[in-house]
Amino acid sequence: QTAEVGVIGMAVMGSNLARNMARKGFRVAIYNRTASRTNEVVAKHGDEGTFLPFHDLANFVTSLERPRRIVMMVKAGRGTDAVIKEITPLLQPGDVLVDGGNAYFGDTRRREAEIRPTGIHYVGTGISGGEVGALEGPSIMPGGSTESYEAIGPVLEKISAHVDGEPCCAWMGTDGAGHFVKMVHNGIEYADMQFIGEAHALLSAAGLSNAEAADVFESWNHGDLNSYLVEITSRVLRAKDPRSTVTDLLDVIRDEAGMKGTGTWTVQTALELGVDVSTISAAVSARSVSSAVPLRKIGQQALTGPQRIITVEDRQAFIDDVRDALWSAKVVAYAQGLDEIRTAAAEYHWEVDMGQVASIWRAGCIIRARLLQRIKDEYASGDLTTLLEAPSVKAELARCQQAWRRVVARAVEAGVPVPGFSSALSYYDQVRAPRLNAALTQGLRDLFGAHTYRRVDDEGSWHVNWSGDGREVRAD
Ligand code: NDP
């Protein structure tokens, strides 16, 4: 019996993906460096479909129908490189090797370029949804040659999440495009979570208990803010400490956020591309500050300021304002993330369809949200330079922006840190301003470094002879 698809790596992600494939009717060859893990999958889940277990990579490869379709789900970095080294001599031109791990897109570009001359298709694929998603239907972002998608696309589409019959899986572009889109997905996830944290901090400052805040998030989840993260926020806010029946879980969790690095990659890459992802940057930095224990200890002792209490006369009106601020900031994070993808696509010659990106994030992944349907629809009616210009988005922002300003102002007055909400609002005001403070920057640069400036009323580059006669000279 031949296998239709193979999965390498039987840790939590790989085994769940293989089970998902088997449940969907594919005959799945499975292999893991340590044989016991492969045996365990067959012993525990062998009745879910057709698994062909192998303890030898060459036999695993031989069992597959050609062109071979192989998905690697191994430890990102050295694990991936080790498997590639071992398997490529066993493969033939036309075979498709998918890396479903969390690879850095630059590594994927390098690996794809190294493998391309062999005729093997290397497909860097972002997979989001964690272990439950891998089993029940993740959001899948494959990048690679168009031929490779013809071979592997149908399998990936079948095992992905679906919305109204449409798969949450689509070809994202060549080489690193899939992993790039996944990276930005994670960056937006960071921003989304930071905004939720700020909304909760504001509700707390206004006197709401965690349980009351949980009710607020639950009600928001029935409206435009409907999303997985808002949904689980109310669950976490409502949870009691498993060691006690009275204390809230939130109050016993250390206030130090961890991270694994994809948010940092998103920001670093955006800096290199010259794109502003200030909301994601604020979210990454907020996690860093939260974990800087000595700094915070000193700050608490040395620095004075208001005591984070917001006195509200109309509680519901304040809650509604926070809702509008949360929605607006979230839109800005998506606008910035999509701008990063659009800019990278131009830089790396990827044909990324922004509507498709929004479409495949609608289910299966961590940032799944009602907003993504709106984004998909807006891109379907025409290309956009920024999401903020989309008719329904700009109309809603126009409605929300006064509330957003009130929330940021109240937060600043009360000393509640809102780096996410305020950086999002600054971006909004920056991109709509007819003039920023860049003219002065250019003037200063010309004075101290003869860096020249361009004029509003003439072509070319100009320089003032600051230390001499003060005359303007053409500099190009
Ligand atoms: P791990 O990242 O913990 O990796 C363990 C797997 O990699 C095992 O199968 C292990 O084999 C294999 N492996 C490690 N080094 C080597 C090597 N040198 N040669 C061969 N095999 C090796 O597994 P996960 O299931 O958690 O994640 C798999 C991938 O998916 C990772 O890239 C991870 O970043 C990504 N991931 C994605 C998530 C998502 O939501 N999309 C969530 C979690 C992970 P052995 O058993 O022999 O040690």
PDB file of N, CA and C in Angstrom, residues 114-200:
ATOM      1  N   GLU A 114      18.668  26.979  -1.837  1.00  0.00           N
ATOM      2  CA  GLU A 114      19.641  25.877  -1.838  1.00  0.00           C
ATOM      3  C   GLU A 114      19.058  24.618  -2.478  1.00  0.00           C
ATOM      4  N   ILE A 115      17.767  24.389  -2.248  1.00  0.00           N
ATOM      5  CA  ILE A 115      17.139  23.151  -2.710  1.00  0.00           C
ATOM      6  C   ILE A 115      16.654  23.237  -4.160  1.00  0.00           C
ATOM      7  N   ARG A 116      16.310  24.446  -4.603  1.00  0.00           N
ATOM      8  CA  ARG A 116      15.717  24.615  -5.929  1.00  0.00           C
ATOM      9  C   ARG A 116      16.490  23.909  -7.050  1.00  0.00           C
ATOM     10  N   PRO A 117      17.849  24.009  -7.096  1.00  0.00           N
ATOM     11  CA  PRO A 117      18.574  23.365  -8.200  1.00  0.00           C
ATOM     12  C   PRO A 117      18.361  21.848  -8.295  1.00  0.00           C
ATOM     13  N   THR A 118      17.934  21.217  -7.211  1.00  0.00           N
ATOM     14  CA  THR A 118      17.704  19.767  -7.252  1.00  0.00           C
ATOM     15  C   THR A 118      16.376  19.414  -7.922  1.00  0.00           C
ATOM     16  N   GLY A 119      15.522  20.434  -8.136  1.00  0.00           N
ATOM     17  CA  GLY A 119      14.208  20.163  -8.725  1.00  0.00           C
ATOM     18  C   GLY A 119      13.162  19.788  -7.684  1.00  0.00           C
ATOM     19  N   ILE A 120      13.593  19.712  -6.432  1.00  0.00           N
ATOM     20  CA  ILE A 120      12.639  19.435  -5.350  1.00  0.00           C
ATOM     21  C   ILE A 120      11.989  20.770  -4.976  1.00  0.00           C
ATOM     22  N   HIS A 121      10.669  20.735  -4.737  1.00  0.00           N
ATOM     23  CA  HIS A 121       9.972  21.975  -4.358  1.00  0.00           C
ATOM     24  C   HIS A 121       9.977  22.119  -2.849  1.00  0.00           C
ATOM     25  N   TYR A 122      10.511  23.232  -2.375  1.00  0.00           N
ATOM     26  CA  TYR A 122      10.548  23.487  -0.937  1.00  0.00           C
ATOM     27  C   TYR A 122       9.443  24.487  -0.602  1.00  0.00           C
ATOM     28  N   VAL A 123       8.584  24.111   0.322  1.00  0.00           N
ATOM     29  CA  VAL A 123       7.399  24.921   0.608  1.00  0.00           C
ATOM     30  C   VAL A 123       7.380  25.348   2.085  1.00  0.00           C
ATOM     31  N   GLY A 124       7.822  26.565   2.354  1.00  0.00           N
ATOM     32  CA  GLY A 124       7.754  27.101   3.711  1.00  0.00           C
ATOM     33  C   GLY A 124       6.306  27.442   4.028  1.00  0.00           C
ATOM     34  N   THR A 125       5.772  26.837   5.062  1.00  0.00           N
ATOM     35  CA  THR A 125       4.335  26.962   5.329  1.00  0.00           C
ATOM     36  C   THR A 125       4.068  27.400   6.761  1.00  0.00           C
ATOM     37  N   GLY A 126       3.370  28.503   6.900  1.00  0.00           N
ATOM     38  CA  GLY A 126       2.952  28.922   8.233  1.00  0.00           C
ATOM     39  C   GLY A 126       1.710  28.140   8.636  1.00  0.00           C
ATOM     40  N   ILE A 127       1.706  27.635   9.853  1.00  0.00           N
ATOM     41  CA  ILE A 127       0.526  26.924  10.350  1.00  0.00           C
ATOM     42  C   ILE A 127       0.162  27.540  11.694  1.00  0.00           C
ATOM     43  N   SER A 128      -1.053  28.047  11.790  1.00  0.00           N
ATOM     44  CA  SER A 128      -1.468  28.669  13.057  1.00  0.00           C
ATOM     45  C   SER A 128      -2.685  27.982  13.633  1.00  0.00           C
ATOM     46  N   GLY A 129      -2.720  27.937  14.929  1.00  0.00           N
ATOM     47  CA  GLY A 129      -3.880  27.361  15.614  1.00  0.00           C
ATOM     48  C   GLY A 129      -3.477  26.470  16.762  1.00  0.00           C
ATOM     49  N   GLY A 130      -2.166  26.348  16.961  1.00  0.00           N
ATOM     50  CA  GLY A 130      -1.684  25.522  18.070  1.00  0.00           C
ATOM     51  C   GLY A 130      -2.036  24.064  17.869  1.00  0.00           C
ATOM     52  N   GLU A 131      -1.980  23.295  18.954  1.00  0.00           N
ATOM     53  CA  GLU A 131      -2.169  21.849  18.791  1.00  0.00           C
ATOM     54  C   GLU A 131      -3.611  21.485  18.464  1.00  0.00           C
ATOM     55  N   VAL A 132      -4.568  22.235  18.999  1.00  0.00           N
ATOM     56  CA  VAL A 132      -5.977  21.942  18.684  1.00  0.00           C
ATOM     57  C   VAL A 132      -6.243  22.244  17.213  1.00  0.00           C
ATOM     58  N   GLY A 133      -5.702  23.363  16.744  1.00  0.00           N
ATOM     59  CA  GLY A 133      -5.864  23.724  15.340  1.00  0.00           C
ATOM     60  C   GLY A 133      -5.276  22.663  14.427  1.00  0.00           C
ATOM     61  N   ALA A 134      -4.080  22.177  14.773  1.00  0.00           N
ATOM     62  CA  ALA A 134      -3.421  21.168  13.931  1.00  0.00           C
ATOM     63  C   ALA A 134      -4.314  19.945  13.779  1.00  0.00           C
ATOM     64  N   LEU A 135      -5.034  19.605  14.823  1.00  0.00           N
ATOM     65  CA  LEU A 135      -5.889  18.423  14.779  1.00  0.00           C
ATOM     66  C   LEU A 135      -7.241  18.703  14.120  1.00  0.00           C
ATOM     67  N   GLU A 136      -7.821  19.855  14.450  1.00  0.00           N
ATOM     68  CA  GLU A 136      -9.200  20.086  14.014  1.00  0.00           C
ATOM     69  C   GLU A 136      -9.341  20.995  12.808  1.00  0.00           C
ATOM     70  N   GLY A 137      -8.243  21.621  12.385  1.00  0.00           N
ATOM     71  CA  GLY A 137      -8.304  22.502  11.232  1.00  0.00           C
ATOM     72  C   GLY A 137      -7.605  23.807  11.527  1.00  0.00           C
ATOM     73  N   PRO A 138      -6.346  23.936  11.127  1.00  0.00           N
ATOM     74  CA  PRO A 138      -5.611  25.181  11.349  1.00  0.00           C
ATOM     75  C   PRO A 138      -5.799  26.152  10.181  1.00  0.00           C
ATOM     76  N   SER A 139      -5.216  27.341  10.340  1.00  0.00           N
ATOM     77  CA  SER A 139      -5.086  28.276   9.236  1.00  0.00           C
ATOM     78  C   SER A 139      -3.704  28.009   8.638  1.00  0.00           C
ATOM     79  N   ILE A 140      -3.657  27.815   7.317  1.00  0.00           N
ATOM     80  CA  ILE A 140      -2.412  27.360   6.690  1.00  0.00           C
ATOM     81  C   ILE A 140      -1.952  28.351   5.621  1.00  0.00           C
ATOM     82  N   MET A 141      -0.680  28.754   5.718  1.00  0.00           N
ATOM     83  CA  MET A 141      -0.128  29.785   4.830  1.00  0.00           C
ATOM     84  C   MET A 141       1.081  29.249   4.068  1.00  0.00           C
ATOM     85  N   PRO A 142       0.879  28.547   2.964  1.00  0.00           N
ATOM     86  CA  PRO A 142       2.005  27.963   2.246  1.00  0.00           C
ATOM     87  C   PRO A 142       2.668  28.945   1.272  1.00  0.00           C
ATOM     88  N   GLY A 143       3.989  28.849   1.166  1.00  0.00           N
ATOM     89  CA  GLY A 143       4.727  29.642   0.183  1.00  0.00           C
ATOM     90  C   GLY A 143       5.628  28.717  -0.607  1.00  0.00           C
ATOM     91  N   GLY A 144       5.752  28.931  -1.901  1.00  0.00           N
ATOM     92  CA  GLY A 144       6.605  28.068  -2.718  1.00  0.00           C
ATOM     93  C   GLY A 144       6.243  28.246  -4.181  1.00  0.00           C
ATOM     94  N   SER A 145       6.712  27.330  -5.008  1.00  0.00           N
ATOM     95  CA  SER A 145       6.418  27.427  -6.432  1.00  0.00           C
ATOM     96  C   SER A 145       4.936  27.146  -6.674  1.00  0.00           C
ATOM     97  N   THR A 146       4.422  27.637  -7.804  1.00  0.00           N
ATOM     98  CA  THR A 146       3.007  27.366  -8.109  1.00  0.00           C
ATOM     99  C   THR A 146       2.785  25.875  -8.362  1.00  0.00           C
ATOM    100  N   GLU A 147       3.789  25.195  -8.969  1.00  0.00           N
ATOM    101  CA  GLU A 147       3.650  23.745  -9.204  1.00  0.00           C
ATOM    102  C   GLU A 147       3.509  23.013  -7.886  1.00  0.00           C
ATOM    103  N   SER A 148       4.280  23.459  -6.879  1.00  0.00           N
ATOM    104  CA  SER A 148       4.223  22.764  -5.597  1.00  0.00           C
ATOM    105  C   SER A 148       2.826  22.869  -5.009  1.00  0.00           C
ATOM    106  N   TYR A 149       2.173  24.014  -5.233  1.00  0.00           N
ATOM    107  CA  TYR A 149       0.843  24.173  -4.645  1.00  0.00           C
ATOM    108  C   TYR A 149      -0.175  23.257  -5.319  1.00  0.00           C
ATOM    109  N   GLU A 150       0.044  22.999  -6.610  1.00  0.00           N
ATOM    110  CA  GLU A 150      -0.859  22.055  -7.297  1.00  0.00           C
ATOM    111  C   GLU A 150      -0.805  20.693  -6.629  1.00  0.00           C
ATOM    112  N   ALA A 151       0.394  20.315  -6.154  1.00  0.00           N
ATOM    113  CA  ALA A 151       0.543  18.993  -5.538  1.00  0.00           C
ATOM    114  C   ALA A 151       0.062  18.984  -4.087  1.00  0.00           C
ATOM    115  N   ILE A 152       0.488  19.969  -3.326  1.00  0.00           N
ATOM    116  CA  ILE A 152       0.234  19.914  -1.882  1.00  0.00           C
ATOM    117  C   ILE A 152      -1.019  20.698  -1.481  1.00  0.00           C
ATOM    118  N   GLY A 153      -1.416  21.664  -2.314  1.00  0.00           N
ATOM    119  CA  GLY A 153      -2.570  22.518  -1.985  1.00  0.00           C
ATOM    120  C   GLY A 153      -3.825  21.735  -1.608  1.00  0.00           C
ATOM    121  N   PRO A 154      -4.214  20.745  -2.437  1.00  0.00           N
ATOM    122  CA  PRO A 154      -5.457  20.022  -2.122  1.00  0.00           C
ATOM    123  C   PRO A 154      -5.426  19.338  -0.751  1.00  0.00           C
ATOM    124  N   VAL A 155      -4.257  18.822  -0.354  1.00  0.00           N
ATOM    125  CA  VAL A 155      -4.157  18.171   0.967  1.00  0.00           C
ATOM    126  C   VAL A 155      -4.304  19.223   2.066  1.00  0.00           C
ATOM    127  N   LEU A 156      -3.532  20.307   1.920  1.00  0.00           N
ATOM    128  CA  LEU A 156      -3.546  21.341   2.959  1.00  0.00           C
ATOM    129  C   LEU A 156      -4.920  22.003   3.065  1.00  0.00           C
ATOM    130  N   GLU A 157      -5.560  22.211   1.914  1.00  0.00           N
ATOM    131  CA  GLU A 157      -6.882  22.849   1.944  1.00  0.00           C
ATOM    132  C   GLU A 157      -7.888  21.951   2.654  1.00  0.00           C
ATOM    133  N   LYS A 158      -7.753  20.659   2.429  1.00  0.00           N
ATOM    134  CA  LYS A 158      -8.716  19.734   3.038  1.00  0.00           C
ATOM    135  C   LYS A 158      -8.581  19.674   4.559  1.00  0.00           C
ATOM    136  N   ILE A 159      -7.359  19.771   5.050  1.00  0.00           N
ATOM    137  CA  ILE A 159      -7.176  19.651   6.515  1.00  0.00           C
ATOM    138  C   ILE A 159      -7.285  21.000   7.231  1.00  0.00           C
ATOM    139  N   SER A 160      -7.410  22.086   6.476  1.00  0.00           N
ATOM    140  CA  SER A 160      -7.459  23.413   7.117  1.00  0.00           C
ATOM    141  C   SER A 160      -8.857  23.675   7.677  1.00  0.00           C
ATOM    142  N   ALA A 161      -8.957  24.743   8.471  1.00  0.00           N
ATOM    143  CA  ALA A 161     -10.272  25.226   8.918  1.00  0.00           C
ATOM    144  C   ALA A 161     -11.035  25.711   7.689  1.00  0.00           C
ATOM    145  N   HIS A 162     -12.337  25.801   7.797  1.00  0.00           N
ATOM    146  CA  HIS A 162     -13.158  26.299   6.695  1.00  0.00           C
ATOM    147  C   HIS A 162     -14.128  27.362   7.208  1.00  0.00           C
ATOM    148  N   VAL A 163     -14.438  28.326   6.341  1.00  0.00           N
ATOM    149  CA  VAL A 163     -15.496  29.309   6.632  1.00  0.00           C
ATOM    150  C   VAL A 163     -16.429  29.309   5.430  1.00  0.00           C
ATOM    151  N   ASP A 164     -17.696  29.043   5.657  1.00  0.00           N
ATOM    152  CA  ASP A 164     -18.687  28.976   4.568  1.00  0.00           C
ATOM    153  C   ASP A 164     -18.185  28.101   3.408  1.00  0.00           C
ATOM    154  N   GLY A 165     -17.553  27.004   3.736  1.00  0.00           N
ATOM    155  CA  GLY A 165     -17.075  26.088   2.702  1.00  0.00           C
ATOM    156  C   GLY A 165     -15.741  26.475   2.081  1.00  0.00           C
ATOM    157  N   GLU A 166     -15.229  27.674   2.430  1.00  0.00           N
ATOM    158  CA  GLU A 166     -13.941  28.102   1.860  1.00  0.00           C
ATOM    159  C   GLU A 166     -12.807  27.697   2.795  1.00  0.00           C
ATOM    160  N   PRO A 167     -11.738  27.085   2.257  1.00  0.00           N
ATOM    161  CA  PRO A 167     -10.641  26.670   3.136  1.00  0.00           C
ATOM    162  C   PRO A 167      -9.833  27.869   3.652  1.00  0.00           C
ATOM    163  N   CYS A 168      -9.336  27.747   4.893  1.00  0.00           N
ATOM    164  CA  CYS A 168      -8.445  28.776   5.445  1.00  0.00           C
ATOM    165  C   CYS A 168      -7.018  28.389   5.092  1.00  0.00           C
ATOM    166  N   CYS A 169      -6.794  28.225   3.811  1.00  0.00           N
ATOM    167  CA  CYS A 169      -5.480  27.869   3.289  1.00  0.00           C
ATOM    168  C   CYS A 169      -5.416  28.399   1.872  1.00  0.00           C
ATOM    169  N   ALA A 170      -4.357  29.127   1.551  1.00  0.00           N
ATOM    170  CA  ALA A 170      -4.188  29.631   0.190  1.00  0.00           C
ATOM    171  C   ALA A 170      -2.707  29.871  -0.058  1.00  0.00           C
ATOM    172  N   TRP A 171      -2.337  29.754  -1.321  1.00  0.00           N
ATOM    173  CA  TRP A 171      -0.960  30.003  -1.714  1.00  0.00           C
ATOM    174  C   TRP A 171      -0.626  31.479  -1.451  1.00  0.00           C
ATOM    175  N   MET A 172       0.478  31.730  -0.753  1.00  0.00           N
ATOM    176  CA  MET A 172       0.815  33.095  -0.359  1.00  0.00           C
ATOM    177  C   MET A 172       1.854  33.752  -1.270  1.00  0.00           C
ATOM    178  N   GLY A 173       2.563  32.955  -2.063  1.00  0.00           N
ATOM    179  CA  GLY A 173       3.633  33.521  -2.894  1.00  0.00           C
ATOM    180  C   GLY A 173       4.816  32.575  -2.852  1.00  0.00           C
ATOM    181  N   THR A 174       5.902  32.967  -3.511  1.00  0.00           N
ATOM    182  CA  THR A 174       7.055  32.062  -3.589  1.00  0.00           C
ATOM    183  C   THR A 174       7.924  32.107  -2.320  1.00  0.00           C
ATOM    184  N   ASP A 175       8.878  31.265  -2.283  1.00  0.00           N
ATOM    185  CA  ASP A 175       9.886  31.067  -1.202  1.00  0.00           C
ATOM    186  C   ASP A 175       9.387  31.408   0.217  1.00  0.00           C
ATOM    187  N   GLY A 176       9.821  32.536   0.787  1.00  0.00           N
ATOM    188  CA  GLY A 176       9.511  32.792   2.203  1.00  0.00           C
ATOM    189  C   GLY A 176       8.143  33.395   2.480  1.00  0.00           C
ATOM    190  N   ALA A 177       7.294  33.557   1.447  1.00  0.00           N
ATOM    191  CA  ALA A 177       6.036  34.303   1.629  1.00  0.00           C
ATOM    192  C   ALA A 177       5.145  33.711   2.725  1.00  0.00           C
ATOM    193  N   GLY A 178       5.033  32.392   2.764  1.00  0.00           N
ATOM    194  CA  GLY A 178       4.150  31.749   3.743  1.00  0.00           C
ATOM    195  C   GLY A 178       4.607  31.995   5.170  1.00  0.00           C
ATOM    196  N   HIS A 179       5.906  31.801   5.388  1.00  0.00           N
ATOM    197  CA  HIS A 179       6.421  32.031   6.735  1.00  0.00           C
ATOM    198  C   HIS A 179       6.402  33.517   7.100  1.00  0.00           C
ATOM    199  N   PHE A 180       6.519  34.374   6.096  1.00  0.00           N
ATOM    200  CA  PHE A 180       6.441  35.819   6.360  1.00  0.00           C
ATOM    201  C   PHE A 180       5.038  36.178   6.855  1.00  0.00           C
ATOM    202  N   VAL A 181       4.032  35.681   6.138  1.00  0.00           N
ATOM    203  CA  VAL A 181       2.649  35.992   6.513  1.00  0.00           C
ATOM    204  C   VAL A 181       2.354  35.441   7.915  1.00  0.00           C
ATOM    205  N   LYS A 182       2.870  34.243   8.208  1.00  0.00           N
ATOM    206  CA  LYS A 182       2.677  33.669   9.548  1.00  0.00           C
ATOM    207  C   LYS A 182       3.360  34.538  10.612  1.00  0.00           C
ATOM    208  N   MET A 183       4.535  35.052  10.284  1.00  0.00           N
ATOM    209  CA  MET A 183       5.258  35.912  11.229  1.00  0.00           C
ATOM    210  C   MET A 183       4.419  37.155  11.557  1.00  0.00           C
ATOM    211  N   VAL A 184       3.867  37.775  10.512  1.00  0.00           N
ATOM    212  CA  VAL A 184       3.074  38.987  10.738  1.00  0.00           C
ATOM    213  C   VAL A 184       1.785  38.632  11.496  1.00  0.00           C
ATOM    214  N   HIS A 185       1.214  37.478  11.187  1.00  0.00           N
ATOM    215  CA  HIS A 185       0.058  37.002  11.966  1.00  0.00           C
ATOM    216  C   HIS A 185       0.404  37.027  13.453  1.00  0.00           C
ATOM    217  N   ASN A 186       1.549  36.496  13.796  1.00  0.00           N
ATOM    218  CA  ASN A 186       1.950  36.462  15.204  1.00  0.00           C
ATOM    219  C   ASN A 186       2.167  37.867  15.756  1.00  0.00           C
ATOM    220  N   GLY A 187       2.722  38.747  14.925  1.00  0.00           N
ATOM    221  CA  GLY A 187       2.922  40.137  15.357  1.00  0.00           C
ATOM    222  C   GLY A 187       1.584  40.789  15.682  1.00  0.00           C
ATOM    223  N   ILE A 188       0.611  40.587  14.822  1.00  0.00           N
ATOM    224  CA  ILE A 188      -0.728  41.154  15.063  1.00  0.00           C
ATOM    225  C   ILE A 188      -1.326  40.544  16.332  1.00  0.00           C
ATOM    226  N   GLU A 189      -1.060  39.272  16.532  1.00  0.00           N
ATOM    227  CA  GLU A 189      -1.531  38.593  17.761  1.00  0.00           C
ATOM    228  C   GLU A 189      -0.962  39.294  19.017  1.00  0.00           C
ATOM    229  N   TYR A 190       0.308  39.651  18.956  1.00  0.00           N
ATOM    230  CA  TYR A 190       0.924  40.382  20.081  1.00  0.00           C
ATOM    231  C   TYR A 190       0.161  41.686  20.340  1.00  0.00           C
ATOM    232  N   ALA A 191      -0.087  42.448  19.243  1.00  0.00           N
ATOM    233  CA  ALA A 191      -0.760  43.745  19.387  1.00  0.00           C
ATOM    234  C   ALA A 191      -2.169  43.549  19.934  1.00  0.00           C
ATOM    235  N   ASP A 192      -2.880  42.582  19.377  1.00  0.00           N
ATOM    236  CA  ASP A 192      -4.247  42.277  19.805  1.00  0.00           C
ATOM    237  C   ASP A 192      -4.302  42.005  21.311  1.00  0.00           C
ATOM    238  N   MET A 193      -3.357  41.206  21.777  1.00  0.00           N
ATOM    239  CA  MET A 193      -3.340  40.850  23.197  1.00  0.00           C
ATOM    240  C   MET A 193      -2.966  42.045  24.067  1.00  0.00           C
ATOM    241  N   GLN A 194      -2.071  42.885  23.578  1.00  0.00           N
ATOM    242  CA  GLN A 194      -1.706  44.092  24.325  1.00  0.00           C
ATOM    243  C   GLN A 194      -2.923  45.011  24.471  1.00  0.00           C
ATOM    244  N   PHE A 195      -3.668  45.200  23.375  1.00  0.00           N
ATOM    245  CA  PHE A 195      -4.863  46.061  23.435  1.00  0.00           C
ATOM    246  C   PHE A 195      -5.883  45.493  24.432  1.00  0.00           C
ATOM    247  N   ILE A 196      -6.053  44.189  24.402  1.00  0.00           N
ATOM    248  CA  ILE A 196      -7.005  43.563  25.335  1.00  0.00           C
ATOM    249  C   ILE A 196      -6.553  43.818  26.774  1.00  0.00           C
ATOM    250  N   GLY A 197      -5.241  43.696  26.992  1.00  0.00           N
ATOM    251  CA  GLY A 197      -4.698  43.952  28.333  1.00  0.00           C
ATOM    252  C   GLY A 197      -4.939  45.394  28.756  1.00  0.00           C
ATOM    253  N   GLU A 198      -4.762  46.321  27.821  1.00  0.00           N
ATOM    254  CA  GLU A 198      -4.973  47.734  28.154  1.00  0.00           C
ATOM    255  C   GLU A 198      -6.446  48.010  28.432  1.00  0.00           C
ATOM    256  N   ALA A 199      -7.323  47.404  27.636  1.00  0.00           N
ATOM    257  CA  ALA A 199      -8.765  47.587  27.859  1.00  0.00           C
ATOM    258  C   ALA A 199      -9.117  47.085  29.261  1.00  0.00           C
ATOM    259  N   HIS A 200      -8.566  45.938  29.631  1.00  0.00           N
ATOM    260  CA  HIS A 200      -8.852  45.402  30.963  1.00  0.00           C
ATOM    261  C   HIS A 200      -8.299  46.314  32.061  1.00  0.00           C
TER     262      HIS A 200
END
